[in-house]
């Protein structure tokens, strides 16, 4: 005997099953709220940044976690923010495109580059977070 996976189901068998389900369940009423959900596409500004600005509501919290830890990984974000792997990895990708964390280096955690390089606005100026970091790091002389 041979073991087969992915058994073939002919078109006529599929049609019989569909007809049976239609007869057994009667008329189906669909909710417009479910069937007409908007499709959100990623923003492409032509600059290689495929993520819309502020796409994920957890970005500020993720930045804080990474700054405190001094390193970045999807598993760290998963544990600290109580999120799944896909979302944690997407957040890291967004932060990499913003220059907040370095690129992937094998299985090692990503280097956290910090707010000074990541918080630049579109006009080249720094945000309040980056300015506060720069002021804190600046040595004031009398």
Short mmCIF file of C-alpha atoms in Angstrom, two decimals:
data_model
loop_
_atom_site.label_atom_id
_atom_site.label_comp_id
_atom_site.label_asym_id
_atom_site.label_seq_id
_atom_site.Cartn_x
_atom_site.Cartn_y
_atom_site.Cartn_z
CA UNK A 1 0.00 0.00 0.00
CA UNK A 2 1.05 3.57 -0.72
CA UNK A 3 0.31 6.52 1.49
CA UNK A 4 -0.85 9.63 -0.33
CA UNK A 5 -1.29 13.12 1.02
CA UNK A 6 -3.24 15.95 -0.52
CA UNK A 7 -5.94 13.67 -1.85
CA UNK A 8 -7.48 14.73 -5.16
CA UNK A 9 -11.03 16.04 -5.00
CA UNK A 10 -12.69 16.34 -8.38
CA UNK A 11 -14.71 19.37 -9.48
CA UNK A 12 -17.93 17.34 -9.37
CA UNK A 13 -17.22 16.23 -5.78
CA UNK A 14 -16.63 19.84 -4.73
CA UNK A 15 -19.87 20.88 -6.43
CA UNK A 16 -21.82 18.12 -4.59
CA UNK A 17 -20.42 19.25 -1.23
CA UNK A 18 -21.26 22.90 -1.94
CA UNK A 19 -24.81 21.99 -2.96
CA UNK A 20 -25.23 19.90 0.21
CA UNK A 21 -24.05 22.78 2.40
CA UNK A 22 -26.41 25.20 0.65
CA UNK A 23 -29.37 22.87 1.16
CA UNK A 24 -28.48 22.12 4.78
CA UNK A 25 -27.94 25.76 5.81
CA UNK A 26 -30.63 27.56 3.86
CA UNK A 27 -30.34 31.23 3.00
CA UNK A 28 -27.22 32.95 4.25
CA UNK A 29 -27.25 36.61 5.27
CA UNK A 30 -23.93 38.39 5.19
CA UNK A 31 -23.08 41.37 7.36
CA UNK A 32 -21.79 44.34 5.36
CA UNK A 33 -19.50 45.25 8.27
CA UNK A 34 -17.63 41.99 7.78
CA UNK A 35 -17.69 41.64 4.01
CA UNK A 36 -16.80 45.24 3.17
CA UNK A 37 -13.76 45.87 5.35
CA UNK A 38 -11.33 48.39 3.84
CA UNK A 39 -8.10 47.17 2.33
CA UNK A 40 -5.16 49.18 3.65
CA UNK A 41 -2.09 49.23 1.42
CA UNK A 42 1.40 50.02 2.61
CA UNK A 43 2.60 53.49 1.91
CA UNK A 44 5.33 53.67 -0.70
CA UNK A 45 7.01 57.06 -0.70
CA UNK A 46 9.61 55.99 -3.23
CA UNK A 47 12.38 56.22 -0.66
CA UNK A 48 12.49 52.54 0.13
CA UNK A 49 10.33 52.99 3.24
CA UNK A 50 7.40 50.66 2.69
CA UNK A 51 5.80 51.33 6.06
CA UNK A 52 3.35 54.14 6.67
CA UNK A 53 4.47 56.66 9.28
CA UNK A 54 3.30 55.56 12.73
CA UNK A 55 1.77 52.42 11.31
CA UNK A 56 1.94 50.53 14.59
CA UNK A 57 0.57 51.99 17.81
CA UNK A 58 3.25 50.18 19.85
CA UNK A 59 6.22 51.95 18.22
CA UNK A 60 6.82 54.36 21.14
CA UNK A 61 6.65 51.53 23.68
CA UNK A 62 8.91 49.35 21.52
CA UNK A 63 11.49 52.14 21.28
CA UNK A 64 11.48 52.53 25.07
CA UNK A 65 11.91 48.77 25.59
CA UNK A 66 14.81 48.64 23.14
CA UNK A 67 16.52 51.70 24.63
CA UNK A 68 16.28 50.19 28.12
CA UNK A 69 17.59 46.81 26.94
CA UNK A 70 20.33 48.24 24.74
CA UNK A 71 19.68 45.54 22.14
CA UNK A 72 16.80 44.55 19.92
CA UNK A 73 15.14 41.29 18.99
CA UNK A 74 11.68 40.11 18.08
CA UNK A 75 11.58 37.77 21.06
CA UNK A 76 12.39 40.65 23.43
CA UNK A 77 9.51 42.70 22.02
CA UNK A 78 7.23 39.66 22.19
CA UNK A 79 7.91 39.16 25.88
CA UNK A 80 7.86 42.80 26.98
CA UNK A 81 4.94 44.00 24.85
CA UNK A 82 2.98 40.72 24.98
CA UNK A 83 2.58 40.51 21.21
CA UNK A 84 3.09 37.82 18.57
CA UNK A 85 6.19 37.20 16.51
CA UNK A 86 4.84 38.66 13.26
CA UNK A 87 3.98 42.00 14.87
CA UNK A 88 7.28 42.15 16.77
CA UNK A 89 9.25 41.44 13.60
CA UNK A 90 7.25 44.06 11.67
CA UNK A 91 7.96 46.63 14.40
CA UNK A 92 11.68 45.85 14.15
CA UNK A 93 11.52 46.26 10.37
CA UNK A 94 9.83 49.65 10.78
CA UNK A 95 12.42 50.73 13.35
CA UNK A 96 15.23 49.59 11.05
CA UNK A 97 13.78 51.64 8.18
CA UNK A 98 13.69 54.63 10.55
CA UNK A 99 17.32 54.09 11.56
CA UNK A 100 16.46 53.32 15.18
CA UNK A 101 17.96 49.80 15.13
CA UNK A 102 20.69 48.29 13.01
CA UNK A 103 20.29 45.55 10.40
CA UNK A 104 19.98 41.85 11.12
CA UNK A 105 23.29 40.19 12.00
CA UNK A 106 22.57 36.47 11.98
CA UNK A 107 21.04 35.28 15.24
CA UNK A 108 22.50 38.16 17.25
CA UNK A 109 20.22 40.86 18.68
CA UNK A 110 20.09 44.07 16.66
CA UNK A 111 22.15 47.06 17.71
CA UNK A 112 20.03 49.90 19.08
CA UNK A 113 21.20 53.09 17.40
CA UNK A 114 18.93 55.26 19.53
CA UNK A 115 16.67 58.22 19.15
CA UNK A 116 19.21 60.71 17.79
CA UNK A 117 19.44 58.96 14.42
CA UNK A 118 15.86 57.76 14.28
CA UNK A 119 13.75 60.74 15.24
CA UNK A 120 14.53 62.97 12.27
CA UNK A 121 11.47 64.54 10.71
CA UNK A 122 10.87 64.90 6.98
CA UNK A 123 12.41 68.40 6.94
CA UNK A 124 15.61 67.13 8.57
CA UNK A 125 14.99 68.64 12.00
CA UNK A 126 14.94 66.50 15.11
CA UNK A 127 11.86 65.68 17.13
CA UNK A 128 11.42 66.55 20.81
CA UNK A 129 12.68 63.11 21.86
CA UNK A 130 15.87 63.40 19.82
CA UNK A 131 16.42 66.99 20.96
CA UNK A 132 16.05 65.95 24.60
CA UNK A 133 18.57 63.15 24.04
CA UNK A 134 21.00 65.52 22.34
CA UNK A 135 20.65 68.10 25.13
CA UNK A 136 21.21 65.43 27.78
CA UNK A 137 24.35 64.20 26.03
CA UNK A 138 25.78 67.68 25.42
CA UNK A 139 28.38 68.81 27.93
CA UNK A 140 27.68 72.38 29.01
CA UNK A 141 30.68 74.56 29.69
CA UNK A 142 30.55 77.86 31.61
#
